[in-house]
PDB file of C-alpha atoms in Angstrom:
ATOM      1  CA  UNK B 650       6.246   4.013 -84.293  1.00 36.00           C
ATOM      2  CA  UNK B 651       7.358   7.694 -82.831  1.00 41.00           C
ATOM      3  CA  UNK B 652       8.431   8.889 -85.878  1.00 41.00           C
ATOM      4  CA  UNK B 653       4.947   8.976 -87.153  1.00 38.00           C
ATOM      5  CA  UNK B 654       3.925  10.771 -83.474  1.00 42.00           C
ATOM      6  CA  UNK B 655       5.825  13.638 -84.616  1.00 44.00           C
ATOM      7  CA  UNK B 656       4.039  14.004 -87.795  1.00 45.00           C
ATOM      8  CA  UNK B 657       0.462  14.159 -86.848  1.00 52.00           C
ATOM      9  CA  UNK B 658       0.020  10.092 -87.574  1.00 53.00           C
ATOM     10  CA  UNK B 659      -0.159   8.632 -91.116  1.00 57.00           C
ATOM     11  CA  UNK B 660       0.646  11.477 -93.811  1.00 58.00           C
ATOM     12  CA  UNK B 661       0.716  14.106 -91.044  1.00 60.00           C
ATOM     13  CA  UNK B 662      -2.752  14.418 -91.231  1.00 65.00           C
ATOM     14  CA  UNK B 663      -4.205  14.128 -87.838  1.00 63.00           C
ATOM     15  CA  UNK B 664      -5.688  10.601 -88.398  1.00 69.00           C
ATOM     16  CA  UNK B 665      -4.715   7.908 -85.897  1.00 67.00           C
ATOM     17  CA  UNK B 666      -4.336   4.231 -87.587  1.00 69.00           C
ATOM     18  CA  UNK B 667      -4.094   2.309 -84.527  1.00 71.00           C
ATOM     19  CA  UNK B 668      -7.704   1.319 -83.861  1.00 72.00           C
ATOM     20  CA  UNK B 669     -10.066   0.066 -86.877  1.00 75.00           C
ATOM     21  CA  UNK B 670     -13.392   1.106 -84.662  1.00 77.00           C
ATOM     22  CA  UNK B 671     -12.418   4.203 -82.959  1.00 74.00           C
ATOM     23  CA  UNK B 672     -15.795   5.700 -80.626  1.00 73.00           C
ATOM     24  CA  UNK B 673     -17.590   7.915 -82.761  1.00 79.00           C
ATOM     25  CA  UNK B 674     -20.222   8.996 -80.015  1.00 82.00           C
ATOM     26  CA  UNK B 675     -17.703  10.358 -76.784  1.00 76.00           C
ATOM     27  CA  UNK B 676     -18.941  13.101 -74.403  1.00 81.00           C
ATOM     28  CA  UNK B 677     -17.142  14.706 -71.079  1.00 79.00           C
ATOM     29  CA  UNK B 678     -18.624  11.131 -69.548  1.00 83.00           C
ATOM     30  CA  UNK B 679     -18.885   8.549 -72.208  1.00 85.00           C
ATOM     31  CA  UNK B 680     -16.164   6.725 -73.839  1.00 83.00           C
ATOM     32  CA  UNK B 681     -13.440   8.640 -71.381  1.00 85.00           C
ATOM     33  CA  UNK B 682     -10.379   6.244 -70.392  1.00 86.00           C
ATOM     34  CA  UNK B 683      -9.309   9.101 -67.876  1.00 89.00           C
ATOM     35  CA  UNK B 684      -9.664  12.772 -67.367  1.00 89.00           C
ATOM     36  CA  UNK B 685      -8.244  15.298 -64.659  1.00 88.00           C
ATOM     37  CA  UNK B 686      -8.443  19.277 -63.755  1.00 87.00           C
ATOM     38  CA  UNK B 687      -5.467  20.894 -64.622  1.00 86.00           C
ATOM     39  CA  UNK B 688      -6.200  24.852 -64.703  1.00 86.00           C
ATOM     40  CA  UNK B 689      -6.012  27.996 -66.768  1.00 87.00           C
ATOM     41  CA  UNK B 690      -4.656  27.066 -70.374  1.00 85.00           C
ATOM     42  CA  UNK B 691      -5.235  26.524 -73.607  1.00 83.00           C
ATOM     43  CA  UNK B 692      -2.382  24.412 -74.495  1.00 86.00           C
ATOM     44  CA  UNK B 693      -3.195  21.370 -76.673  1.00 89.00           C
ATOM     45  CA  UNK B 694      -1.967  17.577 -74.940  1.00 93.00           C
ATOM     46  CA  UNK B 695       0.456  15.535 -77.006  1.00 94.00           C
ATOM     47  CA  UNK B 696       0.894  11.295 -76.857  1.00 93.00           C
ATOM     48  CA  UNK B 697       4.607  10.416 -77.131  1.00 93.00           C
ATOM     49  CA  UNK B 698       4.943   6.789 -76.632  1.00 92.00           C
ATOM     50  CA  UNK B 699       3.138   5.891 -73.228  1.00 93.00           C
ATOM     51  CA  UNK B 700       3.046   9.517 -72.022  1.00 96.00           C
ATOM     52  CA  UNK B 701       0.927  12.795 -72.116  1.00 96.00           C
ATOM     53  CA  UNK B 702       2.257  16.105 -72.091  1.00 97.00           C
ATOM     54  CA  UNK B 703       0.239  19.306 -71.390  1.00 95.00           C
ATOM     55  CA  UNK B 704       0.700  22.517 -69.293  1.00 94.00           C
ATOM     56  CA  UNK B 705      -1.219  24.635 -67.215  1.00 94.00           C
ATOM     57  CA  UNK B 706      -1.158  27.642 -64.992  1.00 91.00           C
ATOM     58  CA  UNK B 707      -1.218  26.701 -61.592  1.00 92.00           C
ATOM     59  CA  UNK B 708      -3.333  28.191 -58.525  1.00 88.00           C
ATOM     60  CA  UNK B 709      -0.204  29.514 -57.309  1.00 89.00           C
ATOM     61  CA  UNK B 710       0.454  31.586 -60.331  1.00 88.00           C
ATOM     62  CA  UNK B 711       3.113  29.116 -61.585  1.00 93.00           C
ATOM     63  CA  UNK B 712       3.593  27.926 -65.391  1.00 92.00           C
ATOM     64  CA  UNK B 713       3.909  23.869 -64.772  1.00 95.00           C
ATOM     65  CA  UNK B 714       4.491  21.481 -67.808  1.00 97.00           C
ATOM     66  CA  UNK B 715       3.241  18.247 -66.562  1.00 97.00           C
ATOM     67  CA  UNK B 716       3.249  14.272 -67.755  1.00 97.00           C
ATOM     68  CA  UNK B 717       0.777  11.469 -67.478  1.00 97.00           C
ATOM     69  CA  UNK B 718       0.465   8.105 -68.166  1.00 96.00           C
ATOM     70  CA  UNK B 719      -1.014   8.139 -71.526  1.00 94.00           C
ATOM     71  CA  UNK B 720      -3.213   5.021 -71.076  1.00 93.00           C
ATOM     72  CA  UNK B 721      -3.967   5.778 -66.993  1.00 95.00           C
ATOM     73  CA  UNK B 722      -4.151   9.095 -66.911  1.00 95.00           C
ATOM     74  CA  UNK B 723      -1.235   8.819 -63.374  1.00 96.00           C
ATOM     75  CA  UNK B 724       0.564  11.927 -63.237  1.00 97.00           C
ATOM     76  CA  UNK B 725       4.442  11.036 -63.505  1.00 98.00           C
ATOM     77  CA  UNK B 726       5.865  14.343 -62.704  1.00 98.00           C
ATOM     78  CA  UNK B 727       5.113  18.211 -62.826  1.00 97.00           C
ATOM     79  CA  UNK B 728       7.437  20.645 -63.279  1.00 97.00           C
ATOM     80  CA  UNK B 729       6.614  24.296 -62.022  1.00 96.00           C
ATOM     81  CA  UNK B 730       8.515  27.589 -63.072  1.00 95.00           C
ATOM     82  CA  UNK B 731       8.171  31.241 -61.393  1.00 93.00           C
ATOM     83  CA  UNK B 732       6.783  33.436 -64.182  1.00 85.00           C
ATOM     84  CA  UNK B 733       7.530  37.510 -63.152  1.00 85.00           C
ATOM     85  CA  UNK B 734       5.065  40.033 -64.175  1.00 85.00           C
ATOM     86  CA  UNK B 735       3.031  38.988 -66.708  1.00 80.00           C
ATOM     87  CA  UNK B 736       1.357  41.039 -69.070  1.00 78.00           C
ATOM     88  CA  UNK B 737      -2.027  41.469 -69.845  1.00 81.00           C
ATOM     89  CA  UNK B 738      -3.839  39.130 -72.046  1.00 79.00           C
ATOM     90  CA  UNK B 739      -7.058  39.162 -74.300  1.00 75.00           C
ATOM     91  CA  UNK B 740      -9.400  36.371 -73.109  1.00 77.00           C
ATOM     92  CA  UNK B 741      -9.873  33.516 -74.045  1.00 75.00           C
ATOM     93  CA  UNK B 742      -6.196  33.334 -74.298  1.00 74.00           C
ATOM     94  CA  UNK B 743      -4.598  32.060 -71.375  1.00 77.00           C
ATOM     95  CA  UNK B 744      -0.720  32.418 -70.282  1.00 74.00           C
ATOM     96  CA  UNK B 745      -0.366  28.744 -70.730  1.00 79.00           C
ATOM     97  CA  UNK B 746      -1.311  28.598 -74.200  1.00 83.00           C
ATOM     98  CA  UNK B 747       2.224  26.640 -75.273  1.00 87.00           C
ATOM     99  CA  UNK B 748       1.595  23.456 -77.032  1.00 92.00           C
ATOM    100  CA  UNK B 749       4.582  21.545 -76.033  1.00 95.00           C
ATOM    101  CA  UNK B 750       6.658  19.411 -78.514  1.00 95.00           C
ATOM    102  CA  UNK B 751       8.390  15.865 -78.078  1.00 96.00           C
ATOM    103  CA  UNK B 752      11.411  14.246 -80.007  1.00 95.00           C
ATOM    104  CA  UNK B 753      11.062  11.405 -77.526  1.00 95.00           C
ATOM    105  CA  UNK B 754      13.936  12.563 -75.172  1.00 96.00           C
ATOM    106  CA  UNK B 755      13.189  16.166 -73.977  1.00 97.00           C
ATOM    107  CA  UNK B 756       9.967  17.982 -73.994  1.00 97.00           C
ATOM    108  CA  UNK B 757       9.851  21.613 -75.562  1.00 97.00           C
ATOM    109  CA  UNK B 758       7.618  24.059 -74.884  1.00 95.00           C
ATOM    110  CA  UNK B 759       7.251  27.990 -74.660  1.00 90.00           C
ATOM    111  CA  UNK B 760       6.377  30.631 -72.099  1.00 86.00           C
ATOM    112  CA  UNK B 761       5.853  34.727 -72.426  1.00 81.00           C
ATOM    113  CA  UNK B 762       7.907  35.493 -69.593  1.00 81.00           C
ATOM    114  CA  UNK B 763      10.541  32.810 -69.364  1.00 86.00           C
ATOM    115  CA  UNK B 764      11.712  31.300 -72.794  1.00 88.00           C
ATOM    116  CA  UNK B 765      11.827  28.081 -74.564  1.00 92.00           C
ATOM    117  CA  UNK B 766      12.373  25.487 -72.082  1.00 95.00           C
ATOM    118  CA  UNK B 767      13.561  22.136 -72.602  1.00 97.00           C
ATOM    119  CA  UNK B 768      12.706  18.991 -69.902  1.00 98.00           C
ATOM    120  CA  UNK B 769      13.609  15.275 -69.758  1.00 98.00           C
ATOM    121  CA  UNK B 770      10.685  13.325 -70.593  1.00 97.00           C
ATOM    122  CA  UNK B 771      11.898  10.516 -68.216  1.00 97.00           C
ATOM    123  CA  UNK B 772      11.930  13.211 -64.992  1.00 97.00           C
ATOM    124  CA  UNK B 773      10.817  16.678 -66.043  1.00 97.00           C
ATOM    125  CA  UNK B 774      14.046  18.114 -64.961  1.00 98.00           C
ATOM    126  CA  UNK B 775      15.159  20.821 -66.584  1.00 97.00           C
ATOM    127  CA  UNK B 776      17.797  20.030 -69.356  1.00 98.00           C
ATOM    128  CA  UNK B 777      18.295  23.683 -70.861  1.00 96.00           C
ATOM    129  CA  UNK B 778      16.676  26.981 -71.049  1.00 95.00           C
ATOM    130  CA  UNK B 779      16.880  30.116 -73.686  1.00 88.00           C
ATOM    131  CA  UNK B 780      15.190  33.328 -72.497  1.00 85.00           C
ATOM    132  CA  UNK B 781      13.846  34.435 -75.619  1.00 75.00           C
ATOM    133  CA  UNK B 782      12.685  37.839 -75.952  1.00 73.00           C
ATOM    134  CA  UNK B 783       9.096  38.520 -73.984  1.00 69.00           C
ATOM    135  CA  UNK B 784       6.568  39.301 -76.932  1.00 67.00           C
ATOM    136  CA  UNK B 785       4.398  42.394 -77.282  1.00 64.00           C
ATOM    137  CA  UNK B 786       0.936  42.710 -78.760  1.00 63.00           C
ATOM    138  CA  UNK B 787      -0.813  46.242 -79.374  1.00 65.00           C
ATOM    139  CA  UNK B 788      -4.178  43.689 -78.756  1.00 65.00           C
ATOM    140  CA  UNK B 789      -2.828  42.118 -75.751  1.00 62.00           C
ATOM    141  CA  UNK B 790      -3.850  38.897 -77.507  1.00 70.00           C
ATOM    142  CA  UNK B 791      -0.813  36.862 -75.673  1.00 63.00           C
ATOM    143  CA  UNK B 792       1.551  34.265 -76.478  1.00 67.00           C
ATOM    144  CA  UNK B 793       0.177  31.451 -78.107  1.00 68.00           C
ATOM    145  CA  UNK B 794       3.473  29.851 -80.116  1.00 79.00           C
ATOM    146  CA  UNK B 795       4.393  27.020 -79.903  1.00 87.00           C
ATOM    147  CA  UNK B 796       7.555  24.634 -80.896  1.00 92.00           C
ATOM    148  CA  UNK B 797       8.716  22.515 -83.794  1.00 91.00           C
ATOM    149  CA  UNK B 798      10.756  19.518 -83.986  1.00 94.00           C
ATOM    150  CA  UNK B 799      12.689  19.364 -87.305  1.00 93.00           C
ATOM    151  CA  UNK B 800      15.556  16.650 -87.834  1.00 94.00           C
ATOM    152  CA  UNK B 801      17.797  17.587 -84.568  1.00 95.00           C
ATOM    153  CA  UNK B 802      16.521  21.488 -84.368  1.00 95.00           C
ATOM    154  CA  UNK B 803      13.668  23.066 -81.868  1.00 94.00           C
ATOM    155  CA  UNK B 804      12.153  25.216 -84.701  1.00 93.00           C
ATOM    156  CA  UNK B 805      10.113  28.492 -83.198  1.00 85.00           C
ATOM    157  CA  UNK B 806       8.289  31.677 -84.531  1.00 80.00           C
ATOM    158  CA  UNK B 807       7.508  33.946 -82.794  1.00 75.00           C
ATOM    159  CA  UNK B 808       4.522  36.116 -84.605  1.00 74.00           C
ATOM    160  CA  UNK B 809       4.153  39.612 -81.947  1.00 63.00           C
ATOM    161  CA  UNK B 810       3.412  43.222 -82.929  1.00 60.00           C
ATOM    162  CA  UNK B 811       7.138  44.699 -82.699  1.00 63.00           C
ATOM    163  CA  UNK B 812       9.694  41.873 -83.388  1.00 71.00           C
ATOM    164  CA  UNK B 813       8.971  38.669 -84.863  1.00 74.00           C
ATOM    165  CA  UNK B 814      11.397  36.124 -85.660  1.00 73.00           C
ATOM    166  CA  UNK B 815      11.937  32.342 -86.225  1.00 80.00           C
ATOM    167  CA  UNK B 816      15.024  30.974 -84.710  1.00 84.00           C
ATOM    168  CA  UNK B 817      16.409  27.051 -84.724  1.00 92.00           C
ATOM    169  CA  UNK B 818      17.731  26.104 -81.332  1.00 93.00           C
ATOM    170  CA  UNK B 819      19.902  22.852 -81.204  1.00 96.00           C
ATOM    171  CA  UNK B 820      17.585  20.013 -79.352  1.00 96.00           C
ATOM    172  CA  UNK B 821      20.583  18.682 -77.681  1.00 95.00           C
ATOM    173  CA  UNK B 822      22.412  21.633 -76.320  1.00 95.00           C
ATOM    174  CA  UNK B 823      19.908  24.475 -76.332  1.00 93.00           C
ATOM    175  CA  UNK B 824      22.171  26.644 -78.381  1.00 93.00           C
ATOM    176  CA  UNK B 825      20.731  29.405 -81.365  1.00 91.00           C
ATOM    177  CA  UNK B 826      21.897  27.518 -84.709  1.00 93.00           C
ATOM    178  CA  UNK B 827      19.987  30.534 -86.583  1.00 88.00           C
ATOM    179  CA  UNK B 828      17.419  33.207 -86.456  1.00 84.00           C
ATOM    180  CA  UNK B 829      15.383  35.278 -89.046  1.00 83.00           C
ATOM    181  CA  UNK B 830      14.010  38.842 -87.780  1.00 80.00           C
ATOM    182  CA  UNK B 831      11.135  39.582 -89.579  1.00 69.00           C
ATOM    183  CA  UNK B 832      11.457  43.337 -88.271  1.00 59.00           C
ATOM    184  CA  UNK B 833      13.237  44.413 -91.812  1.00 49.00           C
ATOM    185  CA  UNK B 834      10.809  43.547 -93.955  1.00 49.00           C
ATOM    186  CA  UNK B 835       8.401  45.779 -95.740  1.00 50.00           C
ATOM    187  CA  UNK B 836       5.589  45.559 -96.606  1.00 48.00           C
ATOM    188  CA  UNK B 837       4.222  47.180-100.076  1.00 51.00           C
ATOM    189  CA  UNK B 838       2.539  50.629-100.488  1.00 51.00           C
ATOM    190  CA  UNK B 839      -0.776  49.879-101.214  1.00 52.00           C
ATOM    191  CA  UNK B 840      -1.970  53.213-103.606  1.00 46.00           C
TER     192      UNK B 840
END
């Protein structure tokens, strides 16, 4: 069912049960149901149920999340936001770098420049937004975190150079339950 989606399959570990003779030979041409050209990311797909979430940058300069038809590969709906400035980034990172995250009603996923975002997975209309700080990295290495589902909570960290934090956003209403700054912490003196 979904609830094993959400945990990476059988034991959370990655393994799908559903076929007993998955293709073990598979190349950009062999043993493909569907593929398509999205643009600059490096955001990992998800499966929830019949659908495939992913997002891209698009030629316009836009952040879009966008769903499939998991077993067609039909695009359902794409969603596109205005980004701002955006700040430099260390290659191969790309802006859209966001895995999203599913609990089956909304989709979650991050962006730099904008915030976590929450969609309905039925029509990709936005269902809430939190502008979360923008992150900074010395490296420019870019945002690359992504979201959590845990129980009814959108769990994120976010891991930058001058204020990191994990915060748990209600899945329903988009509202901060709690955060953690890890800004006060020290580390130890190392002689």
């Amino acid at each position: 069912g979904l609830g094993d989606v959400y945990k990476r399959q059988h034991n959370a570990s990655g393994v799908a049960t559903e076929s007993p003779d998955p293709p073990v030979e598979f190349s950009s041409q062999q043993n493909v149901k569907w593929s398509t050209e999205l643009g600059r990311g490096v955001a990992c797909p998800i499966i929830v149920g019949n659908r495939c979430f992913t997002t891209t940058m698009t030629e316009a300069g836009q952040f879009a999340v966008v769903a499939f038809e998991a077993a067609t590969g039909e695009e359902l709906w794409r969603t596109e936001f205005d980004v701002g400035e955006l700040p430099e980034i260390t290659p191969p990172n790309e802006h859209a770098s966001s895995t999203p995250a599913s609990d089956g009603k909304r989709v979650y996923v991050h962006f730099s420049t904008i915030g976590l975002i929450a969609l309905d997975v039925e029509t990709g209309e936005e269902v809430w937004r939190n502008s979360l700080p923008v992150p900074f990295y010395l490296m420019g290495w870019g945002a690359a975190n992504s979201p959590i589902i845990y129980e009814d909570m959108v769990l994120f960290n976010l891991d930058d150079d001058l204020m990191s934090y994990l915060i748990a956003i209600d899945a329903e209403s988009g509202s901060i339950r709690w955060t953690v700054s890890y800004t006060h912490l020290t580390l130890p003196t190392i002689c």
